[in-house]
Amino acid sequence: MTQDPHALLAFRDVTFGYSPNRPPVLARVNFSLRAGRVLAIVGPNGAGKTTLLALALGWLRPWQGDVLLAGRALRDYRRAERGRWLALVPQSEHTPFDYTALEYVLMGRAPHLPPLGLPGPADYEIAMDALARAGIAALAHRPVPQLSGGERQLMLLARAIAQQPRLMLLDEPTAHLDLHNKARLIQIMRHLRAQGMTLVMTNHEPDVVLAVADDVLLMEAGRPPVFGLLDEVFTEDTLSRVYRLPIRLVEANGRKQVVWT
């Protein structure tokens, strides 16, 4: 496959599994994502979406093939260097201590600090700005255990923003959010893209994908993933096949929406 010289993240014939005695979870995955775009990874449970994120973060190594970041093999990046390039917004995260939301968001500054270095005034300013952008600045001094599930999700997003990465990966970012905060998250993602950040998200909600994605990687157990522009990949036929439901795309108020029966 011809390499895209403008790709920020690329998978080249990536195959990975968790046991040599079982079929691989991902087989010969190929795609190239350019900077400043939003990629949605969609597919049913068990298709390997979260595994793909772990490979993109360098937490897992492919059995075969390469993951490239800005044209360079991800395995060649040092851990701290990866932290300045990549940030993750997980679905959830265990918090063993009663950090405040601000203290937790400040952890996103770690890749920018020297070993054993402490955050300074500029780091606090960046963290407070990230909380404000996530819409939870008023919760800065509230202990994390006192936050709701949706507030914690926005706090994890704020930590990733404070990290100032070039590529942000989000694992089911709308899973714990009510409708108001879901709309807020979509606005934040659009704003980050407008500022030049590249985003990769897994998502089970087609309406969120339609609202924010430029590109789609459609994953389906037993089939090679399909990568392409949103309008080319996110079609009634492919969605109906992947989710095994009759699915229609209808337009309302100038926006496409998913209807299933």
PDB file of C-alpha atoms in Angstrom:
ATOM      1  CA  MET A   1       0.000   0.000   0.000  1.00  0.00           C
ATOM      2  CA  THR A   2       1.275   3.492  -0.909  1.00  0.00           C
ATOM      3  CA  GLN A   3       2.142   5.504   2.160  1.00  0.00           C
ATOM      4  CA  ASP A   4       0.406   8.856   2.606  1.00  0.00           C
ATOM      5  CA  PRO A   5       3.207  11.353   3.376  1.00  0.00           C
ATOM      6  CA  HIS A   6       0.669  13.647   5.073  1.00  0.00           C
ATOM      7  CA  ALA A   7      -0.720  11.021   7.473  1.00  0.00           C
ATOM      8  CA  LEU A   8      -0.418  11.772  11.172  1.00  0.00           C
ATOM      9  CA  LEU A   9      -1.475   8.235  12.194  1.00  0.00           C
ATOM     10  CA  ALA A  10      -1.190   5.217   9.933  1.00  0.00           C
ATOM     11  CA  PHE A  11      -1.657   1.474  10.335  1.00  0.00           C
ATOM     12  CA  ARG A  12       0.275  -0.627   7.826  1.00  0.00           C
ATOM     13  CA  ASP A  13      -0.891  -4.259   7.561  1.00  0.00           C
ATOM     14  CA  VAL A  14      -1.318  -4.442  11.343  1.00  0.00           C
ATOM     15  CA  THR A  15      -2.206  -7.835  12.767  1.00  0.00           C
ATOM     16  CA  PHE A  16      -2.609  -8.430  16.508  1.00  0.00           C
ATOM     17  CA  GLY A  17      -4.013 -11.038  18.882  1.00  0.00           C
ATOM     18  CA  TYR A  18      -3.842 -11.869  22.563  1.00  0.00           C
ATOM     19  CA  SER A  19      -2.961 -15.554  22.176  1.00  0.00           C
ATOM     20  CA  PRO A  20      -0.989 -17.375  19.467  1.00  0.00           C
ATOM     21  CA  ASN A  21      -3.413 -20.270  19.867  1.00  0.00           C
ATOM     22  CA  ARG A  22      -6.433 -18.197  18.846  1.00  0.00           C
ATOM     23  CA  PRO A  23      -7.298 -16.179  15.733  1.00  0.00           C
ATOM     24  CA  PRO A  24      -6.031 -12.586  15.795  1.00  0.00           C
ATOM     25  CA  VAL A  25      -8.338  -9.838  17.033  1.00  0.00           C
ATOM     26  CA  LEU A  26      -7.178  -7.552  14.210  1.00  0.00           C
ATOM     27  CA  ALA A  27      -5.896  -8.748  10.847  1.00  0.00           C
ATOM     28  CA  ARG A  28      -4.150  -6.650   8.171  1.00  0.00           C
ATOM     29  CA  VAL A  29      -5.572  -3.290   9.282  1.00  0.00           C
ATOM     30  CA  ASN A  30      -4.670  -0.459   6.901  1.00  0.00           C
ATOM     31  CA  PHE A  31      -5.594   3.208   7.086  1.00  0.00           C
ATOM     32  CA  SER A  32      -4.018   6.678   6.976  1.00  0.00           C
ATOM     33  CA  LEU A  33      -5.449   9.548   9.007  1.00  0.00           C
ATOM     34  CA  ARG A  34      -4.436  13.083   8.099  1.00  0.00           C
ATOM     35  CA  ALA A  35      -3.921  15.811  10.697  1.00  0.00           C
ATOM     36  CA  GLY A  36      -6.877  17.967  11.691  1.00  0.00           C
ATOM     37  CA  ARG A  37      -9.535  15.317  11.058  1.00  0.00           C
ATOM     38  CA  VAL A  38     -11.888  13.280  13.243  1.00  0.00           C
ATOM     39  CA  LEU A  39     -11.900   9.511  12.766  1.00  0.00           C
ATOM     40  CA  ALA A  40     -14.746   7.446  14.207  1.00  0.00           C
ATOM     41  CA  ILE A  41     -14.071   3.748  14.806  1.00  0.00           C
ATOM     42  CA  VAL A  42     -17.405   1.960  14.782  1.00  0.00           C
ATOM     43  CA  GLY A  43     -18.572  -1.622  14.959  1.00  0.00           C
ATOM     44  CA  PRO A  44     -20.222  -4.128  17.285  1.00  0.00           C
ATOM     45  CA  ASN A  45     -18.785  -5.281  20.591  1.00  0.00           C
ATOM     46  CA  GLY A  46     -15.824  -7.613  20.175  1.00  0.00           C
ATOM     47  CA  ALA A  47     -14.733  -6.171  16.826  1.00  0.00           C
ATOM     48  CA  GLY A  48     -11.419  -4.910  18.298  1.00  0.00           C
ATOM     49  CA  LYS A  49     -12.072  -1.153  18.591  1.00  0.00           C
ATOM     50  CA  THR A  50     -10.475  -0.698  22.025  1.00  0.00           C
ATOM     51  CA  THR A  51      -7.594  -2.978  21.018  1.00  0.00           C
ATOM     52  CA  LEU A  52      -6.942  -0.706  18.050  1.00  0.00           C
ATOM     53  CA  LEU A  53      -6.746   2.309  20.388  1.00  0.00           C
ATOM     54  CA  ALA A  54      -4.231   0.467  22.593  1.00  0.00           C
ATOM     55  CA  LEU A  55      -2.085  -0.206  19.534  1.00  0.00           C
ATOM     56  CA  ALA A  56      -2.313   3.455  18.503  1.00  0.00           C
ATOM     57  CA  LEU A  57      -1.125   4.467  21.989  1.00  0.00           C
ATOM     58  CA  GLY A  58       1.812   2.064  21.903  1.00  0.00           C
ATOM     59  CA  TRP A  59       0.453   0.034  24.830  1.00  0.00           C
ATOM     60  CA  LEU A  60       0.366  -3.052  22.612  1.00  0.00           C
ATOM     61  CA  ARG A  61       2.791  -4.107  19.874  1.00  0.00           C
ATOM     62  CA  PRO A  62       1.525  -5.555  16.582  1.00  0.00           C
ATOM     63  CA  TRP A  63       2.291  -9.169  15.754  1.00  0.00           C
ATOM     64  CA  GLN A  64       2.900  -7.983  12.218  1.00  0.00           C
ATOM     65  CA  GLY A  65       2.918  -4.636  10.470  1.00  0.00           C
ATOM     66  CA  ASP A  66       3.614  -1.143  11.772  1.00  0.00           C
ATOM     67  CA  VAL A  67       1.851   1.726  13.500  1.00  0.00           C
ATOM     68  CA  LEU A  68       3.263   5.045  12.274  1.00  0.00           C
ATOM     69  CA  LEU A  69       3.003   8.411  13.994  1.00  0.00           C
ATOM     70  CA  ALA A  70       3.946  11.349  11.756  1.00  0.00           C
ATOM     71  CA  GLY A  71       5.694   8.897   9.429  1.00  0.00           C
ATOM     72  CA  ARG A  72       7.815   7.336  12.168  1.00  0.00           C
ATOM     73  CA  ALA A  73       7.323   3.919  13.748  1.00  0.00           C
ATOM     74  CA  LEU A  74       5.497   4.356  17.058  1.00  0.00           C
ATOM     75  CA  ARG A  75       7.810   1.851  18.731  1.00  0.00           C
ATOM     76  CA  ASP A  76      10.708   4.293  18.192  1.00  0.00           C
ATOM     77  CA  TYR A  77       9.118   7.007  20.354  1.00  0.00           C
ATOM     78  CA  ARG A  78      10.162   7.248  23.983  1.00  0.00           C
ATOM     79  CA  ARG A  79       7.357   7.096  26.548  1.00  0.00           C
ATOM     80  CA  ALA A  80       7.580  10.796  27.495  1.00  0.00           C
ATOM     81  CA  GLU A  81       7.708  11.727  23.824  1.00  0.00           C
ATOM     82  CA  ARG A  82       4.539   9.722  23.141  1.00  0.00           C
ATOM     83  CA  GLY A  83       2.894  11.610  26.008  1.00  0.00           C
ATOM     84  CA  ARG A  84       3.475  14.904  24.218  1.00  0.00           C
ATOM     85  CA  TRP A  85       1.983  13.531  21.005  1.00  0.00           C
ATOM     86  CA  LEU A  86      -0.877  11.364  22.261  1.00  0.00           C
ATOM     87  CA  ALA A  87      -3.584  11.686  24.908  1.00  0.00           C
ATOM     88  CA  LEU A  88      -6.329   9.231  25.875  1.00  0.00           C
ATOM     89  CA  VAL A  89      -9.825   9.886  27.181  1.00  0.00           C
ATOM     90  CA  PRO A  90     -10.824   6.467  28.608  1.00  0.00           C
ATOM     91  CA  GLN A  91     -14.367   5.309  29.298  1.00  0.00           C
ATOM     92  CA  SER A  92     -13.625   5.332  33.030  1.00  0.00           C
ATOM     93  CA  GLU A  93     -10.668   5.315  35.382  1.00  0.00           C
ATOM     94  CA  HIS A  94     -10.209   4.201  38.987  1.00  0.00           C
ATOM     95  CA  THR A  95      -9.134   7.005  41.310  1.00  0.00           C
ATOM     96  CA  PRO A  96      -7.395   5.616  44.420  1.00  0.00           C
ATOM     97  CA  PHE A  97      -7.011   8.970  46.222  1.00  0.00           C
ATOM     98  CA  ASP A  98      -9.306  11.931  46.898  1.00  0.00           C
ATOM     99  CA  TYR A  99      -7.755  14.228  44.323  1.00  0.00           C
ATOM    100  CA  THR A 100      -9.665  17.342  43.394  1.00  0.00           C
ATOM    101  CA  ALA A 101     -10.728  17.709  39.782  1.00  0.00           C
ATOM    102  CA  LEU A 102      -8.012  20.342  39.278  1.00  0.00           C
ATOM    103  CA  GLU A 103      -5.305  18.088  40.738  1.00  0.00           C
ATOM    104  CA  TYR A 104      -6.443  15.283  38.466  1.00  0.00           C
ATOM    105  CA  VAL A 105      -6.410  17.472  35.356  1.00  0.00           C
ATOM    106  CA  LEU A 106      -2.920  18.691  36.278  1.00  0.00           C
ATOM    107  CA  MET A 107      -1.697  15.111  35.731  1.00  0.00           C
ATOM    108  CA  GLY A 108      -2.073  15.842  32.026  1.00  0.00           C
ATOM    109  CA  ARG A 109       0.880  18.200  32.305  1.00  0.00           C
ATOM    110  CA  ALA A 110       3.283  15.379  33.328  1.00  0.00           C
ATOM    111  CA  PRO A 111       4.770  14.832  29.816  1.00  0.00           C
ATOM    112  CA  HIS A 112       5.767  18.498  29.730  1.00  0.00           C
ATOM    113  CA  LEU A 113       7.551  18.505  33.106  1.00  0.00           C
ATOM    114  CA  PRO A 114      11.117  17.388  33.896  1.00  0.00           C
ATOM    115  CA  PRO A 115      11.577  14.173  35.926  1.00  0.00           C
ATOM    116  CA  LEU A 116      10.200  14.731  39.462  1.00  0.00           C
ATOM    117  CA  GLY A 117       9.228  18.272  38.418  1.00  0.00           C
ATOM    118  CA  LEU A 118       6.159  19.949  39.910  1.00  0.00           C
ATOM    119  CA  PRO A 119       3.581  21.942  37.937  1.00  0.00           C
ATOM    120  CA  GLY A 120       4.075  25.694  37.975  1.00  0.00           C
ATOM    121  CA  PRO A 121       1.729  28.646  37.548  1.00  0.00           C
ATOM    122  CA  ALA A 122       1.568  28.189  33.769  1.00  0.00           C
ATOM    123  CA  ASP A 123       0.526  24.538  34.220  1.00  0.00           C
ATOM    124  CA  TYR A 124      -2.242  25.558  36.657  1.00  0.00           C
ATOM    125  CA  GLU A 125      -3.453  28.124  34.148  1.00  0.00           C
ATOM    126  CA  ILE A 126      -3.538  25.498  31.371  1.00  0.00           C
ATOM    127  CA  ALA A 127      -5.393  23.049  33.643  1.00  0.00           C
ATOM    128  CA  MET A 128      -8.000  25.634  34.658  1.00  0.00           C
ATOM    129  CA  ASP A 129      -8.504  26.587  31.015  1.00  0.00           C
ATOM    130  CA  ALA A 130      -9.020  22.897  30.158  1.00  0.00           C
ATOM    131  CA  LEU A 131     -11.642  22.583  32.917  1.00  0.00           C
ATOM    132  CA  ALA A 132     -13.383  25.670  31.574  1.00  0.00           C
ATOM    133  CA  ARG A 133     -13.379  24.300  28.028  1.00  0.00           C
ATOM    134  CA  ALA A 134     -14.949  21.103  29.345  1.00  0.00           C
ATOM    135  CA  GLY A 135     -17.591  23.195  31.106  1.00  0.00           C
ATOM    136  CA  ILE A 136     -16.687  22.128  34.642  1.00  0.00           C
ATOM    137  CA  ALA A 137     -14.457  24.938  35.931  1.00  0.00           C
ATOM    138  CA  ALA A 138     -16.835  25.356  38.895  1.00  0.00           C
ATOM    139  CA  LEU A 139     -15.907  21.821  40.003  1.00  0.00           C
ATOM    140  CA  ALA A 140     -12.148  22.467  40.076  1.00  0.00           C
ATOM    141  CA  HIS A 141     -11.824  22.025  43.846  1.00  0.00           C
ATOM    142  CA  ARG A 142     -14.392  19.258  44.284  1.00  0.00           C
ATOM    143  CA  PRO A 143     -12.982  15.811  45.236  1.00  0.00           C
ATOM    144  CA  VAL A 144     -13.217  13.362  42.345  1.00  0.00           C
ATOM    145  CA  PRO A 145     -15.301  10.785  44.327  1.00  0.00           C
ATOM    146  CA  GLN A 146     -18.013  13.449  44.665  1.00  0.00           C
ATOM    147  CA  LEU A 147     -18.353  13.903  40.910  1.00  0.00           C
ATOM    148  CA  SER A 148     -21.114  12.240  38.921  1.00  0.00           C
ATOM    149  CA  GLY A 149     -20.276   9.782  36.154  1.00  0.00           C
ATOM    150  CA  GLY A 150     -20.818  12.443  33.495  1.00  0.00           C
ATOM    151  CA  GLU A 151     -18.725  14.993  35.389  1.00  0.00           C
ATOM    152  CA  ARG A 152     -15.884  12.482  35.684  1.00  0.00           C
ATOM    153  CA  GLN A 153     -16.013  11.882  31.946  1.00  0.00           C
ATOM    154  CA  LEU A 154     -15.700  15.610  31.293  1.00  0.00           C
ATOM    155  CA  MET A 155     -12.821  15.747  33.799  1.00  0.00           C
ATOM    156  CA  LEU A 156     -10.986  13.033  31.847  1.00  0.00           C
ATOM    157  CA  LEU A 157     -11.547  15.065  28.690  1.00  0.00           C
ATOM    158  CA  ALA A 158     -10.152  18.159  30.452  1.00  0.00           C
ATOM    159  CA  ARG A 159      -7.048  16.223  31.495  1.00  0.00           C
ATOM    160  CA  ALA A 160      -6.443  15.226  27.862  1.00  0.00           C
ATOM    161  CA  ILE A 161      -6.918  18.843  26.725  1.00  0.00           C
ATOM    162  CA  ALA A 162      -4.419  20.011  29.368  1.00  0.00           C
ATOM    163  CA  GLN A 163      -1.925  17.503  27.976  1.00  0.00           C
ATOM    164  CA  GLN A 164      -1.904  19.532  24.730  1.00  0.00           C
ATOM    165  CA  PRO A 165      -1.456  16.527  22.415  1.00  0.00           C
ATOM    166  CA  ARG A 166      -1.446  16.545  18.655  1.00  0.00           C
ATOM    167  CA  LEU A 167      -3.613  13.424  18.568  1.00  0.00           C
ATOM    168  CA  MET A 168      -6.406  12.713  21.067  1.00  0.00           C
ATOM    169  CA  LEU A 169      -7.939   9.237  21.351  1.00  0.00           C
ATOM    170  CA  LEU A 170     -11.364   8.876  22.965  1.00  0.00           C
ATOM    171  CA  ASP A 171     -12.860   5.528  23.983  1.00  0.00           C
ATOM    172  CA  GLU A 172     -16.673   5.786  23.909  1.00  0.00           C
ATOM    173  CA  PRO A 173     -16.552   9.413  25.102  1.00  0.00           C
ATOM    174  CA  THR A 174     -20.340   9.900  25.191  1.00  0.00           C
ATOM    175  CA  ALA A 175     -21.129   6.681  27.065  1.00  0.00           C
ATOM    176  CA  HIS A 176     -21.832   8.337  30.456  1.00  0.00           C
ATOM    177  CA  LEU A 177     -23.159  11.700  29.277  1.00  0.00           C
ATOM    178  CA  ASP A 178     -26.691  13.085  29.301  1.00  0.00           C
ATOM    179  CA  LEU A 179     -28.021  14.836  26.225  1.00  0.00           C
ATOM    180  CA  HIS A 180     -26.836  18.307  27.301  1.00  0.00           C
ATOM    181  CA  ASN A 181     -23.276  17.179  28.016  1.00  0.00           C
ATOM    182  CA  LYS A 182     -23.234  15.036  24.878  1.00  0.00           C
ATOM    183  CA  ALA A 183     -23.972  18.155  22.841  1.00  0.00           C
ATOM    184  CA  ARG A 184     -21.232  19.968  24.789  1.00  0.00           C
ATOM    185  CA  LEU A 185     -18.730  17.208  23.977  1.00  0.00           C
ATOM    186  CA  ILE A 186     -19.577  17.388  20.279  1.00  0.00           C
ATOM    187  CA  GLN A 187     -18.995  21.153  20.362  1.00  0.00           C
ATOM    188  CA  ILE A 188     -15.658  20.676  22.140  1.00  0.00           C
ATOM    189  CA  MET A 189     -14.514  18.096  19.580  1.00  0.00           C
ATOM    190  CA  ARG A 190     -15.468  20.387  16.715  1.00  0.00           C
ATOM    191  CA  HIS A 191     -13.562  23.246  18.350  1.00  0.00           C
ATOM    192  CA  LEU A 192     -10.468  21.088  18.890  1.00  0.00           C
ATOM    193  CA  ARG A 193     -10.558  20.017  15.243  1.00  0.00           C
ATOM    194  CA  ALA A 194     -10.891  23.657  14.158  1.00  0.00           C
ATOM    195  CA  GLN A 195      -7.725  24.377  16.153  1.00  0.00           C
ATOM    196  CA  GLY A 196      -5.883  21.680  14.199  1.00  0.00           C
ATOM    197  CA  MET A 197      -6.050  18.775  16.632  1.00  0.00           C
ATOM    198  CA  THR A 198      -6.599  15.264  15.249  1.00  0.00           C
ATOM    199  CA  LEU A 199      -9.119  13.047  17.047  1.00  0.00           C
ATOM    200  CA  VAL A 200      -9.832   9.328  16.991  1.00  0.00           C
ATOM    201  CA  MET A 201     -12.879   8.020  18.837  1.00  0.00           C
ATOM    202  CA  THR A 202     -14.648   4.729  19.248  1.00  0.00           C
ATOM    203  CA  ASN A 203     -18.394   5.182  19.401  1.00  0.00           C
ATOM    204  CA  HIS A 204     -21.581   3.134  19.457  1.00  0.00           C
ATOM    205  CA  GLU A 205     -23.859   6.116  18.802  1.00  0.00           C
ATOM    206  CA  PRO A 206     -24.381   6.713  15.076  1.00  0.00           C
ATOM    207  CA  ASP A 207     -25.831  10.180  15.639  1.00  0.00           C
ATOM    208  CA  VAL A 208     -22.622  11.285  17.380  1.00  0.00           C
ATOM    209  CA  VAL A 209     -20.569   9.891  14.504  1.00  0.00           C
ATOM    210  CA  LEU A 210     -22.699  11.761  11.974  1.00  0.00           C
ATOM    211  CA  ALA A 211     -22.343  14.979  13.974  1.00  0.00           C
ATOM    212  CA  VAL A 212     -18.563  15.099  14.238  1.00  0.00           C
ATOM    213  CA  ALA A 213     -16.659  12.539  12.127  1.00  0.00           C
ATOM    214  CA  ASP A 214     -14.824  13.227   8.883  1.00  0.00           C
ATOM    215  CA  ASP A 215     -13.611   9.654   8.350  1.00  0.00           C
ATOM    216  CA  VAL A 216     -14.862   6.256   9.508  1.00  0.00           C
ATOM    217  CA  LEU A 217     -13.136   2.949  10.188  1.00  0.00           C
ATOM    218  CA  LEU A 218     -15.890   0.355  10.122  1.00  0.00           C
ATOM    219  CA  MET A 219     -14.909  -2.809  11.985  1.00  0.00           C
ATOM    220  CA  GLU A 220     -16.690  -6.127  11.729  1.00  0.00           C
ATOM    221  CA  ALA A 221     -15.613  -9.495  13.111  1.00  0.00           C
ATOM    222  CA  GLY A 222     -14.405 -11.762  10.322  1.00  0.00           C
ATOM    223  CA  ARG A 223     -14.071  -8.996   7.725  1.00  0.00           C
ATOM    224  CA  PRO A 224     -11.253  -6.554   6.926  1.00  0.00           C
ATOM    225  CA  PRO A 225     -11.971  -3.071   8.369  1.00  0.00           C
ATOM    226  CA  VAL A 226     -13.317  -0.551   5.865  1.00  0.00           C
ATOM    227  CA  PHE A 227     -11.813   2.956   5.979  1.00  0.00           C
ATOM    228  CA  GLY A 228     -13.019   6.001   4.116  1.00  0.00           C
ATOM    229  CA  LEU A 229     -14.914   9.270   4.161  1.00  0.00           C
ATOM    230  CA  LEU A 230     -18.013   9.416   6.354  1.00  0.00           C
ATOM    231  CA  ASP A 231     -20.475   9.583   3.454  1.00  0.00           C
ATOM    232  CA  GLU A 232     -18.738   6.709   1.645  1.00  0.00           C
ATOM    233  CA  VAL A 233     -18.554   4.264   4.570  1.00  0.00           C
ATOM    234  CA  PHE A 234     -21.427   5.216   6.874  1.00  0.00           C
ATOM    235  CA  THR A 235     -24.218   3.995   4.597  1.00  0.00           C
ATOM    236  CA  GLU A 236     -27.516   2.224   5.189  1.00  0.00           C
ATOM    237  CA  ASP A 237     -26.204  -1.002   3.628  1.00  0.00           C
ATOM    238  CA  THR A 238     -22.986  -1.202   5.667  1.00  0.00           C
ATOM    239  CA  LEU A 239     -24.651  -0.206   8.947  1.00  0.00           C
ATOM    240  CA  SER A 240     -27.474  -2.696   8.433  1.00  0.00           C
ATOM    241  CA  ARG A 241     -24.970  -5.480   7.761  1.00  0.00           C
ATOM    242  CA  VAL A 242     -22.666  -4.664  10.664  1.00  0.00           C
ATOM    243  CA  TYR A 243     -25.396  -4.212  13.278  1.00  0.00           C
ATOM    244  CA  ARG A 244     -27.757  -6.832  11.793  1.00  0.00           C
ATOM    245  CA  LEU A 245     -30.692  -4.436  11.849  1.00  0.00           C
ATOM    246  CA  PRO A 246     -32.631  -2.654   9.113  1.00  0.00           C
ATOM    247  CA  ILE A 247     -31.120   0.840   9.334  1.00  0.00           C
ATOM    248  CA  ARG A 248     -32.105   3.967   7.443  1.00  0.00           C
ATOM    249  CA  LEU A 249     -30.408   7.352   7.223  1.00  0.00           C
ATOM    250  CA  VAL A 250     -32.978  10.143   7.180  1.00  0.00           C
ATOM    251  CA  GLU A 251     -32.501  13.905   7.001  1.00  0.00           C
ATOM    252  CA  ALA A 252     -34.151  16.222   9.516  1.00  0.00           C
ATOM    253  CA  ASN A 253     -33.416  19.934   9.942  1.00  0.00           C
ATOM    254  CA  GLY A 254     -30.537  19.618   7.497  1.00  0.00           C
ATOM    255  CA  ARG A 255     -28.827  16.799   9.423  1.00  0.00           C
ATOM    256  CA  LYS A 256     -28.679  13.070   8.812  1.00  0.00           C
ATOM    257  CA  GLN A 257     -30.010  10.823  11.554  1.00  0.00           C
ATOM    258  CA  VAL A 258     -30.073   7.062  12.041  1.00  0.00           C
ATOM    259  CA  VAL A 259     -33.378   5.217  12.302  1.00  0.00           C
ATOM    260  CA  TRP A 260     -33.568   1.481  13.006  1.00  0.00           C
ATOM    261  CA  THR A 261     -36.460  -0.942  13.286  1.00  0.00           C
TER     262      THR A 261
END
